[in-house]
Short mmCIF file of C-alpha atoms in Angstrom, two decimals:
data_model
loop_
_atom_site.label_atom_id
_atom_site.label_comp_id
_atom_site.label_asym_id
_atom_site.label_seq_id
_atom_site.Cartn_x
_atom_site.Cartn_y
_atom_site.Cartn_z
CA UNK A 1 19.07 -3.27 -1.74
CA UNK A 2 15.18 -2.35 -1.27
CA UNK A 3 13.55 -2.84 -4.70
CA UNK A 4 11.90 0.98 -4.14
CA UNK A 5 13.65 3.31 -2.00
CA UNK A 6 11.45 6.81 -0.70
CA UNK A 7 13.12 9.72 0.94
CA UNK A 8 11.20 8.93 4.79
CA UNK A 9 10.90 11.97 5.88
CA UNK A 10 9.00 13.59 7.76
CA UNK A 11 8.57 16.69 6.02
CA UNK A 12 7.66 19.58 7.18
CA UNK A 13 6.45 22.89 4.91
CA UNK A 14 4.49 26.26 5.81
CA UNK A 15 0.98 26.60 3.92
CA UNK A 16 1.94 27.57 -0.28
CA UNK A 17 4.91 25.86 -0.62
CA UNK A 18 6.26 23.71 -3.03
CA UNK A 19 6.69 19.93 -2.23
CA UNK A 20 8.88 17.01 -3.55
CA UNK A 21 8.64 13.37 -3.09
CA UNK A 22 10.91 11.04 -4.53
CA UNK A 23 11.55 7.81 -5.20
CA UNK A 24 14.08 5.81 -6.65
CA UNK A 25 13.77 1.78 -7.93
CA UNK A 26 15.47 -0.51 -9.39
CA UNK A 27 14.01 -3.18 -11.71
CA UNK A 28 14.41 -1.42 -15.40
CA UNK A 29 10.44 -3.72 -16.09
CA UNK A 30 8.72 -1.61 -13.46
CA UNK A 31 6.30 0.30 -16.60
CA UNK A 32 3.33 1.69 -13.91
CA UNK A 33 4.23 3.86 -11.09
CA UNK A 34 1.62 4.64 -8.94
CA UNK A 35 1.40 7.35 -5.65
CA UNK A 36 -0.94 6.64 -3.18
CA UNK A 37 -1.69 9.19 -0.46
CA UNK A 38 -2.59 7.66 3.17
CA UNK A 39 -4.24 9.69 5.90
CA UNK A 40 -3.96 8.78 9.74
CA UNK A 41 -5.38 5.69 10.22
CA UNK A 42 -6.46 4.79 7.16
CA UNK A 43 -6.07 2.58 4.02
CA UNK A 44 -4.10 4.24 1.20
CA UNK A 45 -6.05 5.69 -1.64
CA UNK A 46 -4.86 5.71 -5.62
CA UNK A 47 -3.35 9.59 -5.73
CA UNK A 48 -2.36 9.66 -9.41
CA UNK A 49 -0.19 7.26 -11.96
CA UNK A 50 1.77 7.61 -14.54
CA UNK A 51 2.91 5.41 -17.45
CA UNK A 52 6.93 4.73 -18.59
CA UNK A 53 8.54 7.90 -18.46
CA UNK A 54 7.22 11.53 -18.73
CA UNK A 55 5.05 14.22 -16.62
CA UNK A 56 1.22 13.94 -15.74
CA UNK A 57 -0.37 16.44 -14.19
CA UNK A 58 -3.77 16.72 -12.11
CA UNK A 59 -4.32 19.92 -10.65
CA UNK A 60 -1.97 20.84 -8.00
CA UNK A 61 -0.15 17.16 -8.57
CA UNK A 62 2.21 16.54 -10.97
CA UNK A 63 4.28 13.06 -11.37
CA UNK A 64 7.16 12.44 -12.71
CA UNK A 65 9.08 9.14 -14.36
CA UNK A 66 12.24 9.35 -15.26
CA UNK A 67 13.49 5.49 -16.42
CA UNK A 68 16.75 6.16 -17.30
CA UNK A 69 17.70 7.20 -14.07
CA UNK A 70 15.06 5.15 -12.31
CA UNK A 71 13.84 8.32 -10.74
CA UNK A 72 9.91 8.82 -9.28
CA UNK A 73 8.95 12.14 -8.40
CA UNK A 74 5.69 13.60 -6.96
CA UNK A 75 5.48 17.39 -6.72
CA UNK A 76 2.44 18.92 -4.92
CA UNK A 77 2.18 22.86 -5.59
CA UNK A 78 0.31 25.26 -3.32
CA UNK A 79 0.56 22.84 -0.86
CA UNK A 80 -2.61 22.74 1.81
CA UNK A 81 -3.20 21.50 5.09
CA UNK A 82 -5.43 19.05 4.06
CA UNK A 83 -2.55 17.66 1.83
CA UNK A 84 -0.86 16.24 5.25
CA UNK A 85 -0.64 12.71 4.89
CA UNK A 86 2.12 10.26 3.94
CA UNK A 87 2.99 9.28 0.27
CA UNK A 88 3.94 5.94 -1.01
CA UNK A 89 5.35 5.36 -4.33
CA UNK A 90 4.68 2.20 -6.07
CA UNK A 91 5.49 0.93 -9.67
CA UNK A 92 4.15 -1.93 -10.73
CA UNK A 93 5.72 -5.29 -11.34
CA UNK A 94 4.01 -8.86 -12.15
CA UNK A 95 0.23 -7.49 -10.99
CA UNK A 96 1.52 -6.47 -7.86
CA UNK A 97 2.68 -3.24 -6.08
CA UNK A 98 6.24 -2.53 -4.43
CA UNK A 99 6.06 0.16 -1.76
CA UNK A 100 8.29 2.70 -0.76
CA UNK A 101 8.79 3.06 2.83
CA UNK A 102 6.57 6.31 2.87
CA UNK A 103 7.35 10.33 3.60
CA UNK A 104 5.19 11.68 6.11
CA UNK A 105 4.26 15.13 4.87
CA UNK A 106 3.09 17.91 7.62
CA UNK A 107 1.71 21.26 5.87
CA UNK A 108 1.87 23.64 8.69
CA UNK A 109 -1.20 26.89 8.32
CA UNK B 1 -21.04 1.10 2.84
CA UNK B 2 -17.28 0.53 2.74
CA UNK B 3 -16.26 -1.32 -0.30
CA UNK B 4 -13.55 -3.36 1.25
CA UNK B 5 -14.00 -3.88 5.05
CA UNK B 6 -11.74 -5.66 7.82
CA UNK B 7 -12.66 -7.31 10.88
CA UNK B 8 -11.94 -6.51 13.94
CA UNK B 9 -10.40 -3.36 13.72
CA UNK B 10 -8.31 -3.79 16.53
CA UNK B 11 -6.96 -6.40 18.73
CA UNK B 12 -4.85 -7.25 21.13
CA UNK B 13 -3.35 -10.85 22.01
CA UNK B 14 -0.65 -12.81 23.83
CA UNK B 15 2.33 -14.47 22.24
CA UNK B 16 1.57 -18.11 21.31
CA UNK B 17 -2.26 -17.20 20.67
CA UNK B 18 -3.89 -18.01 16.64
CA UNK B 19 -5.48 -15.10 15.00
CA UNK B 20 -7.57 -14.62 12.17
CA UNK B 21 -8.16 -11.33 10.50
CA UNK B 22 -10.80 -11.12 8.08
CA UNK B 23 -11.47 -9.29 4.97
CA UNK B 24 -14.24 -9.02 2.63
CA UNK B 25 -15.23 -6.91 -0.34
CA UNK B 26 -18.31 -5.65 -2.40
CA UNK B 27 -15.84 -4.23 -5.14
CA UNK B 28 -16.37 -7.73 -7.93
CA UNK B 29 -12.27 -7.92 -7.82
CA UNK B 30 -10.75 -11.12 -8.41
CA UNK B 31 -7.56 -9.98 -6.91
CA UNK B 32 -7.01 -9.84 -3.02
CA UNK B 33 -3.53 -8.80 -1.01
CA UNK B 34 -2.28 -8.97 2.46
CA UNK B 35 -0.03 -6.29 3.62
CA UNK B 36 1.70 -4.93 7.11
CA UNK B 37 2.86 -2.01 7.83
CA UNK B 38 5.56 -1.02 10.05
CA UNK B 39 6.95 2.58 10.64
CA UNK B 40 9.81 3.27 8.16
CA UNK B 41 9.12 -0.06 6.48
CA UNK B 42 6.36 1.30 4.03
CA UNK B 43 3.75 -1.38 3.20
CA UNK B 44 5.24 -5.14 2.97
CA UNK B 45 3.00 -7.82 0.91
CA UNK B 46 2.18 -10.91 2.89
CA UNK B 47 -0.03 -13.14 0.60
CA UNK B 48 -1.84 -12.60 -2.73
CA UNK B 49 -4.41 -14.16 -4.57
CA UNK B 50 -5.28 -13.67 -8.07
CA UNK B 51 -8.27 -15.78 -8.09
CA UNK B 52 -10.25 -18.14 -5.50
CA UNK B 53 -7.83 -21.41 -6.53
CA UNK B 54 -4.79 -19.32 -7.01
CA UNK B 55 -2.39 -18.31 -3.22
CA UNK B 56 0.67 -17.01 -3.20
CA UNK B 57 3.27 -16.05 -0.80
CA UNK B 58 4.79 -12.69 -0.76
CA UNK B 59 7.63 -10.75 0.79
CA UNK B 60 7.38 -11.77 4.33
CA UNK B 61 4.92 -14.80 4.42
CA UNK B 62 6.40 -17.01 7.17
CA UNK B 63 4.50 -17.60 10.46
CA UNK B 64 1.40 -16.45 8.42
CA UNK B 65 -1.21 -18.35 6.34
CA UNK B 66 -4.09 -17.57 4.12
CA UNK B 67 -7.80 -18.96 3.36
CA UNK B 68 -9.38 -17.45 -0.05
CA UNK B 69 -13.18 -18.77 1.04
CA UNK B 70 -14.40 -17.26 -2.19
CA UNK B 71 -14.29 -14.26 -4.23
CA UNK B 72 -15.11 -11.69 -1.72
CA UNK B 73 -13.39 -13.22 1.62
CA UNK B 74 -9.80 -13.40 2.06
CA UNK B 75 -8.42 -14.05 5.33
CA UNK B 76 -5.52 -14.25 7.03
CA UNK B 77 -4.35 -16.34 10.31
CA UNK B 78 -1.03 -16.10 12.47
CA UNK B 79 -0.99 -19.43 13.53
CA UNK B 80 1.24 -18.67 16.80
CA UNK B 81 1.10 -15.39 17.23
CA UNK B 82 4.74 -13.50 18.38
CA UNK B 83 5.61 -9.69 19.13
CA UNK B 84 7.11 -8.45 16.58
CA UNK B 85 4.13 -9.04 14.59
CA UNK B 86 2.70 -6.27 15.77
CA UNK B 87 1.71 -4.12 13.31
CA UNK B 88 -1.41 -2.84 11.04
CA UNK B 89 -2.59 -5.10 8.48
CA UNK B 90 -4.09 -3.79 5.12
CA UNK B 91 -5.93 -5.79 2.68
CA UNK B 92 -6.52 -5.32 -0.78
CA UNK B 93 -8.02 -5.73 -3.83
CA UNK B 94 -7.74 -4.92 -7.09
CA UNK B 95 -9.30 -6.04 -11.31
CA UNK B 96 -7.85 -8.74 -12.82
CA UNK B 97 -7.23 -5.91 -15.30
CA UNK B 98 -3.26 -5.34 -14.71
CA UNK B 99 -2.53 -2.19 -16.94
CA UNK B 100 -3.29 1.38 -15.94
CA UNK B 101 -5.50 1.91 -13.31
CA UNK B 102 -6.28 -1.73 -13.01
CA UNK B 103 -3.23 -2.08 -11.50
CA UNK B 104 -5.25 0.70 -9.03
CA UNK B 105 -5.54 -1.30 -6.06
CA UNK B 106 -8.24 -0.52 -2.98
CA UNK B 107 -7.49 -1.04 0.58
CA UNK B 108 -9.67 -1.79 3.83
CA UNK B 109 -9.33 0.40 6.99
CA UNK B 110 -6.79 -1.86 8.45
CA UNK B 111 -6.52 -3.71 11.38
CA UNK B 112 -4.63 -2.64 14.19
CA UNK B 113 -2.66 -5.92 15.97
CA UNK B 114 -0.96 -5.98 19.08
CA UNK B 115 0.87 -9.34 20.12
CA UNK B 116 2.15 -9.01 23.60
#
């Protein structure tokens, strides 16, 4: 079993809707979980992270920990165009990232 | 100018051949990664380094191998290079700060192999 497992996608959603990522993991120590957002053909970029479990929110982006169940979740609201990219999950572990496999979102106009 | 930056971009090679991919960065970080990426298979680390003396191996190091020439430079060689090493390459860096957002790591452009 994959240490982080990610829904692959690819998604597709019309312009305004809601979106939902998710991730699920499975070493109990992961304590950062991080989203990064990667447009075609480039690096990944820091989206947002959140610490142990609990909501943060910035802006239209709101993550979501859930520990007990081991449970990431990224919701995007109002989704754009501009928000089509794909989105890896990654807690934390020993100074080093574990990756999801990555859901390729499409926000159609 | 880019903070971390990869060279070259893209290549293209036959089996058997070495390669070295380079990376450097303007960033201070003491912290530099190596990472492919496959379709499906999400980002998979290759080699780390926490510090110029300090290499390690990560998920999927074998028939790679590393040289941290100093703070800045990290790069890594395929030694023989085979297909199914195609892929793009990411590196990395990040603070030796590991909680919160120094656990934020930054990542080049990537290079683009081909191994025929």
């Amino acid at each position: 079993q994959k240490e982080v497992e990610q829904d692959p996608g690819p998604l597709s959603v019309p312009e305004g809707a809601i979106v939902s990522l998710n991730c699920t993991y499975s070493n109990s120590a992961f304590q950062y979980f991080m989203w990064y957002r990667q447009y075609s053909r480039k690096g990944p970029e820091l989206l947002m992270y959140t610490y142990s479990s609990g909501n943060k929110e910035d802006g239209r982006f709101t993550a979501q920990v859930d520990k007990s169940s081991k449970y990431i979740s990224l919701f995007i609201r109002d989704s754009q165009p501009s928000d089509s990219a794909t989105y890896l999950c990654a807690p934390t572990g020993g100074g080093k990232l574990i990756f999801g496999q990555g859901t390729e979102l499409s926000v159609k106009p | 100018d880019a903070d971390v930056t990869q060279t070259p971009r893209n290549r293209i090679t036959k089996t058997g051949k070495r390669i070295m991919l380079e990376c450097s960065q303007t960033k201070g970080h003491d912290r530099m990664y190596w990472y492919r990426q496959d379709p499906g298979l999400g980002l998979r680390l290759i080699y780390y380094s926490f510090d110029v003396k300090d290499i390690n191996k990560g998920e999927i190091s074998d028939g790679y191998s590393v040289s941290r020439q100093a703070q800045a430079k990290f790069s890594l060689s395929l030694e023989s290079a085979i297909p199914n090493q195609t892929a793009l390459y990411f590196c990395a860096t990040s603070a030796s700060l590991g909680q919160g957002a120094g656990n934020e790591q930054f990542f080049g452009p990537g290079t683009r192999l081909t191994v025929l």
